[in-house]
């Protein structure tokens, strides 16, 4: 069983930066495809970014491209999301997720991910 613990969220102003971290344990981190999702109050969980097992392939939500960067350190069992030029519409609870699947038709859908953290809140004020 894989455990995921997010950290790094907080209250920031528009234009600021934050780095989210996801510490993993209980499994072989390098065996999992990883992703970040977010969920704002009253909205569905939304894909933000994903990264392949070795870290060579990444995908992003269009609205965060050029502002967010997903990365992983397989030696430290850590996943990161560097967020810059934050906007009020980025306000949400951010979750990291792990997938055991070796292939996914659509890696942007939550159903493809087997393990989830509890999330970390990011609030961006105007």
mmCIF file of C-alpha atoms in Angstrom:
data_model
loop_
_atom_site.group_PDB
_atom_site.id
_atom_site.type_symbol
_atom_site.label_atom_id
_atom_site.label_comp_id
_atom_site.label_asym_id
_atom_site.label_seq_id
_atom_site.Cartn_x
_atom_site.Cartn_y
_atom_site.Cartn_z
ATOM 1 C CA UNK A 1 0.000 0.000 0.000
ATOM 2 C CA UNK A 2 1.419 3.332 -1.058
ATOM 3 C CA UNK A 3 1.080 6.346 1.219
ATOM 4 C CA UNK A 4 1.185 9.844 -0.231
ATOM 5 C CA UNK A 5 1.607 12.986 1.860
ATOM 6 C CA UNK A 6 1.408 16.417 0.264
ATOM 7 C CA UNK A 7 2.923 19.583 1.663
ATOM 8 C CA UNK A 8 3.841 23.084 0.615
ATOM 9 C CA UNK A 9 0.447 24.688 0.196
ATOM 10 C CA UNK A 10 -0.465 28.042 1.640
ATOM 11 C CA UNK A 11 -1.979 31.470 1.166
ATOM 12 C CA UNK A 12 -0.185 33.588 -1.423
ATOM 13 C CA UNK A 13 -0.846 36.609 -3.595
ATOM 14 C CA UNK A 14 -1.397 36.566 -7.326
ATOM 15 C CA UNK A 15 1.926 36.353 -9.129
ATOM 16 C CA UNK A 16 3.651 34.482 -6.323
ATOM 17 C CA UNK A 17 5.219 31.043 -6.497
ATOM 18 C CA UNK A 18 4.842 27.869 -4.457
ATOM 19 C CA UNK A 19 6.393 24.444 -4.596
ATOM 20 C CA UNK A 20 4.252 21.506 -3.613
ATOM 21 C CA UNK A 21 5.865 18.281 -2.494
ATOM 22 C CA UNK A 22 4.489 14.761 -2.254
ATOM 23 C CA UNK A 23 6.345 12.289 -0.079
ATOM 24 C CA UNK A 24 5.679 8.640 -0.853
ATOM 25 C CA UNK A 25 6.240 5.456 1.101
ATOM 26 C CA UNK A 26 5.151 1.850 1.126
ATOM 27 C CA UNK A 27 5.960 1.024 -2.471
ATOM 28 C CA UNK A 28 8.524 1.263 -5.210
ATOM 29 C CA UNK A 29 8.102 4.875 -6.226
ATOM 30 C CA UNK A 30 9.781 4.424 -9.585
ATOM 31 C CA UNK A 31 7.116 1.857 -10.514
ATOM 32 C CA UNK A 32 4.322 4.437 -10.418
ATOM 33 C CA UNK A 33 3.217 7.042 -12.865
ATOM 34 C CA UNK A 34 2.436 10.161 -10.855
ATOM 35 C CA UNK A 35 0.135 13.112 -11.215
ATOM 36 C CA UNK A 36 -1.212 16.221 -9.538
ATOM 37 C CA UNK A 37 -4.920 16.975 -9.462
ATOM 38 C CA UNK A 38 -6.805 19.817 -7.840
ATOM 39 C CA UNK A 39 -10.312 20.402 -6.618
ATOM 40 C CA UNK A 40 -11.988 23.696 -5.867
ATOM 41 C CA UNK A 41 -15.144 23.915 -3.731
ATOM 42 C CA UNK A 42 -18.190 22.878 -5.716
ATOM 43 C CA UNK A 43 -16.133 21.651 -8.645
ATOM 44 C CA UNK A 44 -14.967 18.273 -9.869
ATOM 45 C CA UNK A 45 -11.434 17.074 -9.357
ATOM 46 C CA UNK A 46 -9.297 18.436 -12.195
ATOM 47 C CA UNK A 47 -6.105 17.108 -13.760
ATOM 48 C CA UNK A 48 -3.152 19.472 -13.411
ATOM 49 C CA UNK A 49 -0.031 17.583 -14.494
ATOM 50 C CA UNK A 50 1.380 14.104 -14.821
ATOM 51 C CA UNK A 51 4.807 12.548 -15.163
ATOM 52 C CA UNK A 52 5.922 9.159 -16.398
ATOM 53 C CA UNK A 53 7.858 6.655 -14.314
ATOM 54 C CA UNK A 54 11.342 7.677 -15.398
ATOM 55 C CA UNK A 55 10.221 11.302 -15.606
ATOM 56 C CA UNK A 56 10.808 11.823 -19.315
ATOM 57 C CA UNK A 57 7.161 12.415 -20.279
ATOM 58 C CA UNK A 58 5.033 15.174 -18.808
ATOM 59 C CA UNK A 59 1.615 16.608 -19.615
ATOM 60 C CA UNK A 60 -0.155 19.672 -18.292
ATOM 61 C CA UNK A 61 -3.553 21.247 -18.082
ATOM 62 C CA UNK A 62 -3.598 23.955 -20.739
ATOM 63 C CA UNK A 63 -4.204 26.740 -18.247
ATOM 64 C CA UNK A 64 -1.048 25.907 -16.264
ATOM 65 C CA UNK A 65 1.341 25.290 -19.150
ATOM 66 C CA UNK A 66 4.369 27.536 -18.878
ATOM 67 C CA UNK A 67 3.602 28.305 -15.221
ATOM 68 C CA UNK A 68 3.707 24.900 -13.499
ATOM 69 C CA UNK A 69 6.405 22.248 -13.678
ATOM 70 C CA UNK A 70 6.016 18.696 -12.447
ATOM 71 C CA UNK A 71 9.104 16.722 -11.492
ATOM 72 C CA UNK A 72 10.088 13.657 -9.527
ATOM 73 C CA UNK A 73 13.114 12.396 -7.662
ATOM 74 C CA UNK A 74 12.997 8.619 -7.766
ATOM 75 C CA UNK A 75 15.968 8.342 -5.422
ATOM 76 C CA UNK A 76 14.114 10.319 -2.742
ATOM 77 C CA UNK A 77 10.625 8.975 -3.497
ATOM 78 C CA UNK A 78 9.388 12.523 -4.001
ATOM 79 C CA UNK A 79 7.054 14.242 -6.429
ATOM 80 C CA UNK A 80 7.019 18.013 -6.887
ATOM 81 C CA UNK A 81 4.911 20.700 -8.478
ATOM 82 C CA UNK A 82 6.613 24.040 -8.952
ATOM 83 C CA UNK A 83 3.959 26.706 -9.446
ATOM 84 C CA UNK A 84 4.739 30.234 -10.552
ATOM 85 C CA UNK A 85 2.710 33.252 -11.645
ATOM 86 C CA UNK A 86 -0.144 31.962 -9.534
ATOM 87 C CA UNK A 87 -3.632 33.222 -10.251
ATOM 88 C CA UNK A 88 -6.758 33.323 -8.081
ATOM 89 C CA UNK A 89 -8.271 30.638 -10.317
ATOM 90 C CA UNK A 90 -5.501 28.275 -9.188
ATOM 91 C CA UNK A 91 -7.073 28.256 -5.733
ATOM 92 C CA UNK A 92 -7.929 24.647 -4.859
ATOM 93 C CA UNK A 93 -6.900 21.682 -2.809
ATOM 94 C CA UNK A 94 -4.061 19.931 -4.598
ATOM 95 C CA UNK A 95 -3.676 16.161 -4.519
ATOM 96 C CA UNK A 96 -0.909 13.888 -5.666
ATOM 97 C CA UNK A 97 -1.841 10.539 -7.141
ATOM 98 C CA UNK A 98 -0.043 7.348 -8.102
ATOM 99 C CA UNK A 99 -0.913 4.839 -10.797
ATOM 100 C CA UNK A 100 0.240 1.246 -11.122
ATOM 101 C CA UNK A 101 -1.004 1.028 -14.690
ATOM 102 C CA UNK A 102 1.623 0.467 -17.317
ATOM 103 C CA UNK A 103 -0.525 2.233 -19.876
ATOM 104 C CA UNK A 104 -3.474 4.612 -19.684
ATOM 105 C CA UNK A 105 -5.835 5.621 -22.431
ATOM 106 C CA UNK A 106 -6.383 8.959 -20.718
ATOM 107 C CA UNK A 107 -3.930 9.772 -17.911
ATOM 108 C CA UNK A 108 -5.865 12.919 -17.089
ATOM 109 C CA UNK A 109 -8.809 11.091 -15.524
ATOM 110 C CA UNK A 110 -8.766 10.325 -11.787
ATOM 111 C CA UNK A 111 -10.071 6.794 -12.248
ATOM 112 C CA UNK A 112 -6.675 5.716 -13.588
ATOM 113 C CA UNK A 113 -4.933 6.462 -10.298
ATOM 114 C CA UNK A 114 -4.840 3.935 -7.503
ATOM 115 C CA UNK A 115 -3.488 5.912 -4.558
ATOM 116 C CA UNK A 116 -4.186 9.439 -3.359
ATOM 117 C CA UNK A 117 -2.921 11.780 -0.715
ATOM 118 C CA UNK A 118 -5.062 13.920 1.567
ATOM 119 C CA UNK A 119 -4.227 17.089 -0.300
ATOM 120 C CA UNK A 120 -2.735 20.462 0.490
ATOM 121 C CA UNK A 121 -4.641 23.734 0.205
ATOM 122 C CA UNK A 122 -3.445 26.466 -2.132
ATOM 123 C CA UNK A 123 -5.199 29.818 -1.871
ATOM 124 C CA UNK A 124 -4.268 32.668 -4.187
ATOM 125 C CA UNK A 125 -5.574 36.125 -3.363
ATOM 126 C CA UNK A 126 -6.062 38.789 -6.008
#
